[in-house]
Amino acid sequence: MPSPSIMMGVISALVAGVAALHARVHDDTFTPDLVLSVTRQNVSVAGIERYSTLINSSLPAPMLRIPENQVVWIRVHNEMVDENVTIHWHGLAQAAYPFSDGTPLASQWPIPPKHFFDYELKTLDGTAGTYFYHAHVGFQAVTATGPLIVESAKPPPYAYDDERIVFLQELFNKTDAEVEEGLVATPLRWTGEPQSWLINGKGISSYGIVDPSSATLSVIDVEPHKAYRFRFIAATSLSYASFGFENHTNLEIIEADGHYTKVHSVEFLQMGTGQRFSTLLKTKTCDELKSFGKLDFYMQLESRDRTSVVTNYAILRYDGSKCNSTISTKDLHVPVNANPLTTPIQLPPTVNGFLDYVLQPLEPNDFPAATEVTRRIVINVQQIVNQWYAWENNGVRWTDDASDPLEHTTPSKPYLVALYQNETGYLPNYELAITNGGLDPETKTSAHVHTTGPPAAG
Ligand SMILES: *[C@@H]1O[C@H](CO)[C@@H](O)[C@H](O)[C@H]1NC(C)=O
Ligand SMILES: *[C@@H]1O[C@H](CO)[C@@H](O)[C@H](O)[C@H]1NC(C)=O
Ligand SMILES: *[C@@H]1O[C@H](CO)[C@@H](O)[C@H](O)[C@H]1NC(C)=O
Ligand SMILES: *[C@@H]1O[C@H](CO)[C@@H](O)[C@H](O)[C@H]1NC(C)=O
Ligand SMILES: *[C@@H]1O[C@H](CO)[C@@H](O)[C@H](O)[C@H]1NC(C)=O
Ligand SMILES: *[C@@H]1O[C@H](CO)[C@@H](O)[C@H](O)[C@H]1NC(C)=O
Ligand SMILES: *[C@@H]1O[C@H](CO)[C@@H](O)[C@H](O)[C@H]1NC(C)=O
């Protein structure tokens, strides 16, 4: 097992290496590969009007497709006047580019109003797949989020004709500030259920429609008799999702969280916050559509594990013109401006342990077998209910708010900034961490020891 001094050596090498990399000044003369701009504005969505944080004024934010194993620079402008922002690239390992993780007060200072930050991303070889990106300050992520696809130069290991995105979000009629205020209040004021789910940025709320023009269902267009890769992204904040298609019950999972899997067939999906799946969907043939007598099929999304169930829909729409005139008539479509009158499908109650231990990696991934484990770190995660609600890992609490009323648990500057400035007081103490279940109680960091790469912070 490496000694603490090896670990510190790795950190120094990392810091020196990063200093050399950053010799180039990122001013207005630097041309990033991609540019994003964060604003706050009133948006009308699912029939509701809400003051929301948006990336490039779009809900969801624009889809980014980045190449595997190549450096990509993304400049993020904070155009808000009264809010900080950072962007987190959900699911990407940032071992070589830790300053780009987008975690305020861990990897960086938040981007102040009217400033920008250049994120340097380089995905690892073999991690082509489905990700998303989102703002990481306050409750901004509920709307400031979009799909992120990592593409390999090699063809994917499964054949399909085309792909579609199913991007899931919640819509609350409360503002970010109201939700956040309630969640950090004493006693906690629960936000309540969302007023709607959004599928690809659209939906029809069951409550308080003030603008019927934005109350519309998403339509995902497909052609008959093709194979599609459906990329599901649960870019949700507080809700657990159950999802199914009407009359399409063979979903073949081929990817989970950015890694290809062996094929595993399911009839529906359950998705927790941050999860992604790709499934292959073989669309109906023209003959099948003819016997169904319809070209539209509902997609149904329901919340789980709460006292009330929020249900919303989207439409899988076939292009009937590919099937000769017999089936290409308009009355085979359902309206986009109304939810179905009766619930089309019966999604099962919560399946506990959904997909646990059943997905297998497509390629061997060197993951150690249980018999090869040499050290176990137990992380005891608790929501303390003692007048306050707060998440703790092994009794250590994290907050990115320096004005936290409980106690000052965060560093006064981001860890990586402090380490960059050679402040050794921020170095995780390996011995202390070992004797405290893996978490150093002084710096509030965990001491992961890597012999071949830089240590992870946070
Ligand atoms: C986001 O908007 C900016 C202009 O504000 C534009 O230059 C940029 O190309 C847009 N980014 C994407 C990914 O569409
Ligand atoms: C957003 O809408 C609210 C309520 O209608 C209004 O008070 C506020 O001025 C609007 N804000 C902006 C930036 O347009
Ligand atoms: C932005 O972040 C800085 C550093 O944490 C903090 O001092 C400041 O109050 C924040 N600004 C806003 C508007 O939240
Ligand atoms: C938000 O939605 C809830 C129903 O979920 C409703 O009771 C409440 O009045 C709504 N608030 C506003 C401001 O529309
Ligand atoms: C449409 O009709 C033409 C002529 O009968 C036939 O060749 C073709 O296969 C049909 N296409 C489909 C999708 O059924
Ligand atoms: C299609 O789905 C509907 C709604 O769940 C169901 O009533 C119907 O039996 C299904 N049709 C077939 C052929 O499976
Ligand atoms: C940190 O220490 C390294 C190695 O001694 C030195 O090269 C570097 O200039 C220092 N950085 C700062 C910000 O003081």
Coordinates of C-alpha atoms and ligand atoms in Angstrom, one line a residue:
M1 CA 0.0 0.0 0.0
P2 CA 1.5 3.4 -0.9
S3 CA 2.5 5.8 1.8
P4 CA 1.1 9.2 2.3
S5 CA 4.3 10.7 0.9
I6 CA 3.6 8.9 -2.4
M7 CA 0.2 10.4 -2.4
M8 CA 1.5 13.9 -1.8
G9 CA 4.1 13.3 -4.4
V10 CA 1.3 12.6 -6.9
I11 CA -0.5 15.7 -5.9
S12 CA 2.6 17.9 -6.3
A13 CA 3.2 16.3 -9.7
L14 CA -0.4 17.0 -10.6
V15 CA -0.2 20.6 -9.5
A16 CA 3.1 21.2 -11.3
G17 CA 1.7 19.5 -14.5
V18 CA -1.5 21.6 -14.3
A19 CA 0.5 24.8 -13.9
A20 CA 2.5 24.0 -17.0
L21 CA -0.7 23.2 -19.0
H22 CA -2.2 26.5 -18.0
A23 CA 0.7 28.6 -19.3
R24 CA -1.7 29.7 -22.0
V25 CA -3.9 32.7 -21.0
H26 CA -7.6 32.1 -21.6
D27 CA -8.7 35.6 -22.5
D28 CA -10.9 36.8 -25.3
T29 CA -8.3 35.7 -27.9
F30 CA -8.7 32.0 -26.9
T31 CA -11.1 30.1 -29.1
P32 CA -13.0 27.4 -27.2
D33 CA -14.5 24.4 -29.0
L34 CA -18.0 25.1 -27.6
V35 CA -19.7 28.1 -25.9
L36 CA -22.5 28.0 -23.4
S37 CA -24.4 30.9 -21.9
V38 CA -26.4 30.8 -18.7
T39 CA -29.3 33.1 -18.1
R40 CA -32.4 33.4 -15.9
Q41 CA -35.7 34.2 -17.5
N42 CA -39.4 33.6 -17.4
V43 CA -40.3 30.6 -19.4
S44 CA -43.6 29.1 -20.3
V45 CA -43.5 25.3 -20.3
A46 CA -46.1 22.6 -19.8
G47 CA -48.7 25.4 -19.5
I48 CA -46.9 26.9 -16.4
E49 CA -44.8 30.1 -16.3
R50 CA -41.7 29.9 -14.2
Y51 CA -38.6 32.0 -13.6
S52 CA -35.9 29.6 -14.5
T53 CA -32.2 29.2 -15.1
L54 CA -31.5 28.2 -18.6
I55 CA -28.4 27.3 -20.7
N56 CA -28.5 28.9 -24.1
S57 CA -32.1 29.9 -23.4
S58 CA -33.2 26.4 -24.2
L59 CA -35.1 23.7 -22.2
P60 CA -33.5 21.2 -22.2
A61 CA -30.1 22.8 -22.9
P62 CA -28.5 22.1 -26.4
M63 CA -27.3 18.6 -26.9
L64 CA -23.5 18.4 -26.9
R65 CA -21.7 15.7 -28.8
I66 CA -18.0 15.4 -27.9
P67 CA -15.3 13.0 -29.2
E68 CA -13.9 10.3 -27.0
N69 CA -10.3 10.7 -25.8
Q70 CA -9.8 14.2 -27.2
V71 CA -9.4 17.5 -25.4
V72 CA -12.5 19.8 -25.7
W73 CA -12.6 23.3 -24.3
I74 CA -16.1 24.6 -23.3
R75 CA -16.5 28.2 -22.3
V76 CA -19.4 28.9 -19.9
H77 CA -20.6 32.5 -19.6
N78 CA -22.6 33.4 -16.6
E79 CA -25.0 36.0 -17.9
M80 CA -27.1 36.1 -14.7
V81 CA -26.8 39.3 -12.7
D82 CA -27.4 37.9 -9.2
E83 CA -26.4 34.2 -9.2
N84 CA -23.2 32.2 -9.4
V85 CA -23.0 29.1 -11.6
T86 CA -20.8 26.1 -12.3
I87 CA -21.3 23.3 -14.8
H88 CA -20.9 19.7 -13.9
W89 CA -20.4 17.0 -16.6
H90 CA -22.4 14.2 -15.1
G91 CA -20.7 10.9 -15.3
L92 CA -17.4 11.9 -16.8
A93 CA -14.4 10.8 -14.9
Q94 CA -12.3 14.0 -14.3
A95 CA -9.1 12.2 -13.1
A96 CA -6.9 14.1 -15.4
Y97 CA -8.9 17.3 -15.5
P98 CA -10.1 17.7 -12.0
F99 CA -10.5 21.5 -12.2
S100 CA -13.3 20.9 -14.7
D101 CA -15.6 18.9 -12.5
G102 CA -17.8 21.9 -11.9
T103 CA -18.2 21.4 -8.1
P104 CA -18.3 24.8 -6.4
L105 CA -15.8 25.1 -3.5
A106 CA -14.4 21.6 -4.2
S107 CA -12.9 21.9 -7.7
Q108 CA -13.4 25.6 -8.4
W109 CA -14.7 29.0 -7.3
P110 CA -18.2 29.4 -8.7
I111 CA -18.3 31.6 -11.8
P112 CA -19.5 35.1 -10.6
P113 CA -22.2 37.1 -12.5
K114 CA -20.9 38.4 -15.9
H115 CA -17.8 36.2 -15.9
F116 CA -16.8 33.1 -17.8
F117 CA -14.8 29.9 -17.0
D118 CA -13.2 27.6 -19.6
Y119 CA -13.8 23.9 -18.8
E120 CA -11.3 21.4 -20.2
L121 CA -12.7 18.0 -20.8
K122 CA -11.1 14.8 -22.0
T123 CA -13.1 11.6 -21.8
L124 CA -11.3 8.3 -21.2
D125 CA -11.0 5.8 -24.0
G126 CA -13.8 3.3 -23.8
T127 CA -16.3 5.7 -22.2
A128 CA -18.4 6.6 -25.3
G129 CA -22.0 6.8 -24.2
T130 CA -24.8 8.8 -22.7
Y131 CA -24.2 11.6 -20.2
F132 CA -25.7 15.0 -19.3
Y133 CA -24.5 18.3 -18.0
H134 CA -26.1 20.6 -15.5
A135 CA -25.6 23.7 -13.4
H136 CA -24.2 22.9 -9.9
V137 CA -25.3 25.8 -7.7
G138 CA -28.5 25.9 -5.7
F139 CA -31.4 24.3 -7.5
Q140 CA -30.5 25.6 -10.9
A141 CA -30.0 22.0 -12.2
V142 CA -33.7 21.4 -12.4
T143 CA -33.9 23.4 -15.6
A144 CA -30.2 24.3 -16.5
T145 CA -29.3 20.9 -18.0
G146 CA -28.9 19.1 -21.3
P147 CA -27.7 15.9 -23.0
L148 CA -24.0 15.2 -23.4
I149 CA -23.1 12.4 -25.8
V150 CA -19.5 11.0 -25.9
E151 CA -18.8 9.6 -29.3
S152 CA -16.2 7.0 -30.3
A153 CA -14.5 7.2 -33.7
K154 CA -15.1 3.4 -33.9
P155 CA -18.7 2.2 -34.8
P156 CA -20.8 1.3 -31.7
P157 CA -20.8 -2.5 -30.9
Y158 CA -24.6 -2.7 -31.6
A159 CA -26.2 -2.0 -34.9
Y160 CA -29.1 0.5 -35.2
D161 CA -30.5 2.7 -37.9
D162 CA -30.8 5.9 -35.9
E163 CA -31.1 7.2 -32.3
R164 CA -33.5 9.2 -30.2
I165 CA -33.1 11.0 -26.9
V166 CA -35.6 10.8 -24.0
F167 CA -34.5 13.5 -21.6
L168 CA -36.4 13.5 -18.3
Q169 CA -36.9 16.6 -16.0
E170 CA -39.3 17.8 -13.4
L171 CA -41.1 21.0 -13.5
F172 CA -42.0 22.8 -10.3
N173 CA -44.2 25.9 -10.1
K174 CA -41.9 27.1 -7.2
T175 CA -38.8 29.0 -8.2
D176 CA -35.3 27.6 -7.6
A177 CA -35.0 30.0 -4.6
E178 CA -38.3 28.9 -3.1
V179 CA -37.5 25.2 -3.4
E180 CA -34.0 25.7 -2.0
E181 CA -35.2 27.8 0.8
G182 CA -37.6 25.1 1.9
L183 CA -35.1 22.3 1.5
V184 CA -32.6 24.0 3.8
A185 CA -35.1 25.5 6.2
T186 CA -35.5 24.4 9.8
P187 CA -37.7 22.5 10.1
L188 CA -37.4 21.3 6.5
R189 CA -40.3 22.4 4.2
W190 CA -40.8 19.7 1.7
T191 CA -41.1 21.0 -1.9
G192 CA -44.0 18.7 -2.7
E193 CA -44.4 16.8 -5.9
P194 CA -43.5 18.5 -9.2
Q195 CA -46.4 20.0 -11.1
S196 CA -45.3 18.0 -14.2
W197 CA -42.6 15.8 -15.7
L198 CA -41.0 17.1 -18.8
I199 CA -40.0 14.7 -21.6
N200 CA -37.6 16.5 -24.0
G201 CA -38.7 19.8 -22.5
K202 CA -42.4 19.3 -22.9
G203 CA -45.4 18.1 -21.1
I204 CA -48.9 19.1 -19.9
S205 CA -49.2 19.9 -16.2
S206 CA -52.3 18.7 -14.4
Y207 CA -52.2 21.8 -12.2
G208 CA -52.5 25.5 -12.8
I209 CA -52.3 25.9 -16.6
V210 CA -51.8 29.6 -17.3
D211 CA -50.6 29.4 -20.8
P212 CA -52.3 26.6 -22.9
S213 CA -50.0 27.3 -25.8
S214 CA -47.0 25.7 -24.0
A215 CA -49.0 22.7 -22.8
T216 CA -48.0 20.2 -25.4
L217 CA -46.7 16.7 -25.5
S218 CA -43.3 15.9 -27.0
V219 CA -43.4 13.9 -30.2
I220 CA -40.6 11.5 -31.0
D221 CA -40.8 10.6 -34.7
V222 CA -39.8 7.2 -35.9
E223 CA -40.1 5.1 -39.1
P224 CA -41.6 1.6 -39.3
H225 CA -39.5 -1.5 -39.2
K226 CA -36.2 0.1 -38.0
A227 CA -33.9 -0.3 -35.0
Y228 CA -33.5 2.8 -32.8
R229 CA -31.1 3.4 -30.0
F230 CA -33.2 5.3 -27.3
R231 CA -30.9 7.2 -24.9
F232 CA -32.7 7.7 -21.7
I233 CA -31.4 10.5 -19.4
A234 CA -32.9 11.0 -15.9
A235 CA -31.8 14.6 -15.4
T236 CA -34.1 14.8 -12.4
S237 CA -33.7 16.5 -9.1
L238 CA -36.0 14.9 -6.5
S239 CA -38.2 12.2 -8.1
Y240 CA -37.8 8.6 -8.9
A241 CA -39.2 7.7 -12.4
S242 CA -41.0 4.7 -13.9
F243 CA -41.3 4.8 -17.7
G244 CA -42.9 2.6 -20.4
F245 CA -44.1 2.7 -24.0
E246 CA -47.6 1.7 -25.0
N247 CA -47.5 -1.5 -27.0
H248 CA -43.7 -1.6 -27.2
T249 CA -42.5 -3.9 -24.4
N250 CA -39.2 -5.2 -25.6
L251 CA -36.6 -2.7 -24.6
E252 CA -33.1 -4.2 -25.0
I253 CA -30.7 -2.4 -22.6
I254 CA -27.3 -2.0 -24.3
E255 CA -25.7 0.8 -22.2
A256 CA -25.9 1.9 -18.6
D257 CA -24.3 5.1 -17.4
G258 CA -21.8 5.4 -20.2
H259 CA -20.8 1.8 -20.5
Y260 CA -22.0 -0.8 -23.0
T261 CA -23.6 -3.8 -21.4
K262 CA -24.6 -7.3 -22.7
V263 CA -28.2 -7.2 -24.0
H264 CA -30.8 -7.3 -21.2
S265 CA -34.5 -7.1 -22.1
V266 CA -36.9 -5.2 -19.9
E267 CA -40.6 -4.1 -20.4
F268 CA -40.2 -0.8 -18.7
L269 CA -37.5 1.3 -16.9
Q270 CA -37.1 2.7 -13.5
M271 CA -34.6 5.6 -13.3
G272 CA -33.2 7.4 -10.3
T273 CA -31.7 10.9 -10.5
G274 CA -28.6 10.9 -12.8
Q275 CA -29.1 7.5 -14.3
R276 CA -28.8 6.9 -18.0
F277 CA -29.7 3.8 -20.2
S278 CA -29.6 3.1 -23.9
T279 CA -32.1 0.6 -25.1
L280 CA -32.6 -0.8 -28.6
L281 CA -36.2 -0.5 -29.8
K282 CA -37.3 -2.3 -32.9
T283 CA -40.2 -0.4 -34.4
K284 CA -43.4 -2.0 -35.7
T285 CA -43.7 -3.1 -39.3
C286 CA -46.3 -1.5 -41.6
D287 CA -48.5 -4.7 -41.3
E288 CA -48.3 -4.4 -37.5
L289 CA -49.3 -0.8 -37.5
K290 CA -52.2 -1.6 -39.8
S291 CA -53.5 -4.2 -37.3
F292 CA -53.1 -1.7 -34.5
G293 CA -55.0 0.8 -36.6
K294 CA -52.8 3.7 -35.2
L295 CA -49.6 5.5 -35.8
D296 CA -49.2 7.1 -32.4
F297 CA -48.3 5.3 -29.1
Y298 CA -48.0 7.0 -25.7
M299 CA -44.9 7.1 -23.6
Q300 CA -45.8 7.2 -20.0
L301 CA -43.8 8.5 -17.1
E302 CA -44.8 8.2 -13.5
S303 CA -43.2 9.1 -10.1
R304 CA -42.6 6.3 -7.6
D305 CA -42.1 6.1 -3.9
R306 CA -44.2 9.1 -3.0
T307 CA -47.6 9.5 -1.5
S308 CA -49.0 10.9 -4.8
V309 CA -48.1 9.9 -8.3
V310 CA -47.3 12.4 -11.0
T311 CA -48.0 11.1 -14.5
N312 CA -47.1 12.6 -17.8
Y313 CA -46.8 11.6 -21.4
A314 CA -45.1 11.9 -24.7
I315 CA -45.9 10.5 -28.2
L316 CA -44.0 7.9 -30.2
R317 CA -45.2 8.8 -33.7
Y318 CA -44.8 6.7 -36.8
D319 CA -44.3 8.2 -40.3
G320 CA -47.2 6.5 -42.0
S321 CA -46.1 7.8 -45.4
K322 CA -43.5 5.0 -45.3
C323 CA -46.3 2.5 -45.4
N324 CA -48.2 3.3 -48.5
S325 CA -51.6 5.1 -48.6
T326 CA -53.6 2.5 -46.6
I327 CA -52.2 3.7 -43.3
S328 CA -51.1 7.3 -43.8
T329 CA -54.3 8.9 -42.7
K330 CA -54.4 11.8 -40.1
D331 CA -57.1 10.3 -37.8
L332 CA -54.6 7.6 -36.7
H333 CA -52.9 10.4 -34.6
V334 CA -53.7 11.5 -31.0
P335 CA -53.8 15.2 -30.1
V336 CA -50.5 16.8 -28.9
N337 CA -52.3 19.4 -26.8
A338 CA -54.1 17.0 -24.4
N339 CA -53.1 14.2 -22.1
P340 CA -54.8 10.9 -22.8
L341 CA -58.3 10.6 -21.2
T342 CA -57.5 7.2 -19.7
T343 CA -54.1 6.1 -18.5
P344 CA -52.8 4.0 -21.5
I345 CA -50.5 1.6 -19.6
Q346 CA -50.3 0.1 -16.1
L347 CA -46.8 0.6 -14.9
P348 CA -46.0 -1.8 -12.0
P349 CA -45.4 -0.6 -8.4
T350 CA -41.8 0.2 -7.5
V351 CA -39.5 -2.8 -8.2
N352 CA -36.9 -2.7 -5.4
G353 CA -33.4 -3.4 -6.6
F354 CA -34.4 -2.8 -10.2
L355 CA -31.5 -4.2 -12.4
D356 CA -29.2 -4.6 -9.4
Y357 CA -26.6 -7.3 -10.3
V358 CA -28.2 -8.3 -13.6
L359 CA -26.4 -6.0 -16.1
Q360 CA -23.1 -7.3 -17.3
P361 CA -20.4 -5.3 -19.0
L362 CA -20.0 -6.0 -22.7
E363 CA -16.2 -6.1 -22.5
P364 CA -14.3 -7.3 -19.5
N365 CA -13.6 -4.2 -17.4
D366 CA -11.0 -5.3 -14.9
F367 CA -13.4 -4.7 -12.1
P368 CA -12.1 -6.6 -9.1
A369 CA -14.1 -9.6 -7.9
A370 CA -15.2 -9.5 -4.2
T371 CA -12.5 -12.0 -3.3
E372 CA -9.8 -9.5 -4.6
V373 CA -10.9 -6.7 -2.3
T374 CA -8.1 -5.7 0.1
R375 CA -9.7 -2.8 2.0
R376 CA -13.3 -2.0 2.6
I377 CA -14.5 1.6 3.3
V378 CA -17.8 1.9 4.9
I379 CA -19.6 5.1 4.2
N380 CA -22.5 5.7 6.5
V381 CA -24.9 8.1 4.7
Q382 CA -27.5 9.6 7.0
Q383 CA -30.1 12.3 6.8
I384 CA -29.9 13.7 10.3
V385 CA -33.3 14.5 11.8
N386 CA -32.4 16.5 14.9
Q387 CA -34.3 19.7 14.3
W388 CA -32.2 20.1 11.2
Y389 CA -32.2 17.9 8.1
A390 CA -28.7 17.5 6.6
W391 CA -26.9 14.8 4.7
E392 CA -23.9 13.4 6.4
N393 CA -21.3 10.9 5.2
N394 CA -19.7 9.2 8.3
G395 CA -20.7 12.2 10.4
V396 CA -19.1 14.7 8.0
R397 CA -21.4 17.2 6.3
W398 CA -20.8 19.0 3.1
T399 CA -22.3 22.3 2.1
D400 CA -21.2 24.7 -0.6
D401 CA -22.7 27.6 1.3
A402 CA -20.2 29.4 3.5
S403 CA -23.1 31.0 5.4
D404 CA -24.5 27.6 6.5
P405 CA -26.1 28.2 10.0
L406 CA -25.2 24.8 11.4
E407 CA -21.5 24.9 11.5
H408 CA -18.8 25.9 9.0
T409 CA -17.9 22.6 7.4
T410 CA -16.7 23.7 4.0
P411 CA -13.2 25.0 3.3
S412 CA -12.9 28.7 2.9
K413 CA -11.6 28.2 -0.7
P414 CA -12.0 25.3 -3.1
Y415 CA -9.7 22.4 -2.4
L416 CA -8.1 22.3 -5.8
V417 CA -7.5 26.1 -5.8
A418 CA -5.8 25.8 -2.4
L419 CA -3.7 22.8 -3.6
Y420 CA -2.8 24.8 -6.7
Q421 CA -1.6 27.5 -4.4
N422 CA 0.5 25.0 -2.5
E423 CA -1.6 25.2 0.7
T424 CA -0.6 21.9 2.2
G425 CA -3.2 22.3 5.0
Y426 CA -5.7 21.1 2.4
L427 CA -4.0 17.9 1.7
P428 CA -6.0 14.9 2.7
N429 CA -4.3 13.2 5.7
Y430 CA -4.1 9.5 4.8
E431 CA -3.4 8.2 8.3
L432 CA -6.2 10.2 9.8
A433 CA -8.6 9.1 7.1
I434 CA -7.7 5.4 7.6
T435 CA -8.6 5.7 11.3
N436 CA -11.8 7.5 10.5
G437 CA -13.4 5.1 8.1
G438 CA -11.9 6.7 5.0
L439 CA -12.7 10.3 5.6
D440 CA -10.2 12.8 6.9
P441 CA -12.2 14.8 9.5
E442 CA -9.8 17.8 9.3
T443 CA -10.0 18.6 5.6
K444 CA -13.4 16.7 5.2
T445 CA -11.8 14.8 2.3
S446 CA -11.7 11.2 1.5
A447 CA -8.2 9.6 1.0
H448 CA -8.4 7.5 -2.1
V449 CA -5.0 6.2 -2.9
H450 CA -4.2 5.7 -6.6
T451 CA -0.8 4.4 -7.5
T452 CA -1.2 5.1 -11.2
G453 CA -3.1 8.4 -11.3
P454 CA -3.9 11.5 -9.3
P455 CA -6.0 11.2 -6.2
A456 CA -9.6 12.2 -6.3
A457 CA -10.7 15.1 -4.1
G458 CA -14.0 15.6 -2.4
Ligands
LIG1 C1 -24.9 28.8 -27.2 O1 -25.1 30.2 -27.4 C2 -24.0 30.9 -27.9 C3 -24.4 32.3 -28.0 O2 -24.9 32.8 -26.8 C4 -23.5 30.3 -29.2 O3 -22.3 31.0 -29.6 C5 -23.2 28.9 -29.0 O4 -22.8 28.3 -30.2 C6 -24.4 28.1 -28.4 N1 -23.9 26.8 -28.0 C7 -24.5 25.7 -28.5 C8 -23.9 24.4 -28.0 O5 -25.5 25.6 -29.2
LIG2 C1 -41.1 37.2 -14.6 O1 -42.5 37.1 -14.3 C2 -42.8 37.7 -13.1 C3 -44.3 37.4 -12.8 O2 -45.1 37.6 -13.9 C4 -42.5 39.2 -13.1 O3 -42.9 39.8 -11.9 C5 -41.1 39.4 -13.4 O4 -40.8 40.8 -13.6 C6 -40.6 38.7 -14.7 N1 -39.2 38.7 -14.8 C7 -38.6 39.0 -15.9 C8 -37.1 39.0 -15.8 O5 -39.1 39.2 -17.0
LIG3 C1 -20.8 33.5 -5.3 O1 -19.8 32.7 -4.7 C2 -18.9 33.4 -3.8 C3 -17.8 32.5 -3.3 O2 -18.4 31.3 -2.7 C4 -19.7 34.0 -2.6 O3 -18.9 34.7 -1.8 C5 -20.8 34.9 -3.2 O4 -21.6 35.3 -2.1 C6 -21.6 34.1 -4.2 N1 -22.6 35.0 -4.9 C7 -23.9 34.8 -4.9 C8 -24.6 35.8 -5.7 O5 -24.4 33.8 -4.5
LIG4 C1 -48.4 25.1 -7.6 O1 -49.1 23.8 -7.8 C2 -49.8 23.4 -6.7 C3 -50.4 22.0 -7.0 O2 -49.4 21.1 -7.1 C4 -50.9 24.4 -6.4 O3 -51.6 24.0 -5.2 C5 -50.3 25.7 -6.2 O4 -51.3 26.7 -6.0 C6 -49.5 26.1 -7.4 N1 -48.8 27.4 -7.1 C7 -48.8 28.4 -8.0 C8 -48.1 29.6 -7.6 O5 -49.3 28.2 -9.1
LIG5 C1 -45.6 0.0 -50.7 O1 -46.2 -0.5 -51.9 C2 -45.2 -0.9 -52.9 C3 -46.0 -1.2 -54.2 O2 -47.0 -2.2 -53.9 C4 -44.4 -2.1 -52.4 O3 -43.4 -2.4 -53.3 C5 -43.7 -1.6 -51.1 O4 -43.0 -2.7 -50.5 C6 -44.7 -1.1 -50.1 N1 -44.0 -0.5 -48.9 C7 -44.3 -0.9 -47.7 C8 -43.4 -0.2 -46.7 O5 -45.2 -1.6 -47.4
LIG6 C1 -51.8 -2.0 -26.8 O1 -51.8 -1.2 -25.6 C2 -53.1 -1.0 -25.1 C3 -53.0 -0.1 -23.9 O2 -52.1 -0.6 -23.0 C4 -53.8 -2.3 -24.8 O3 -55.1 -2.1 -24.3 C5 -53.8 -3.2 -26.0 O4 -54.3 -4.5 -25.6 C6 -52.4 -3.3 -26.6 N1 -52.5 -4.0 -27.9 C7 -51.8 -5.1 -28.1 C8 -52.0 -5.8 -29.4 O5 -51.0 -5.5 -27.4
LIG7 C1 3.9 25.7 -5.8 O1 5.1 24.9 -5.6 C2 5.7 24.6 -6.8 C3 6.8 23.6 -6.5 O2 7.6 24.2 -5.4 C4 6.2 25.9 -7.5 O3 6.8 25.5 -8.7 C5 5.0 26.7 -7.8 O4 5.4 28.0 -8.3 C6 4.2 27.0 -6.5 N1 2.9 27.6 -6.9 C7 2.4 28.7 -6.3 C8 1.1 29.2 -6.8 O5 3.0 29.2 -5.3

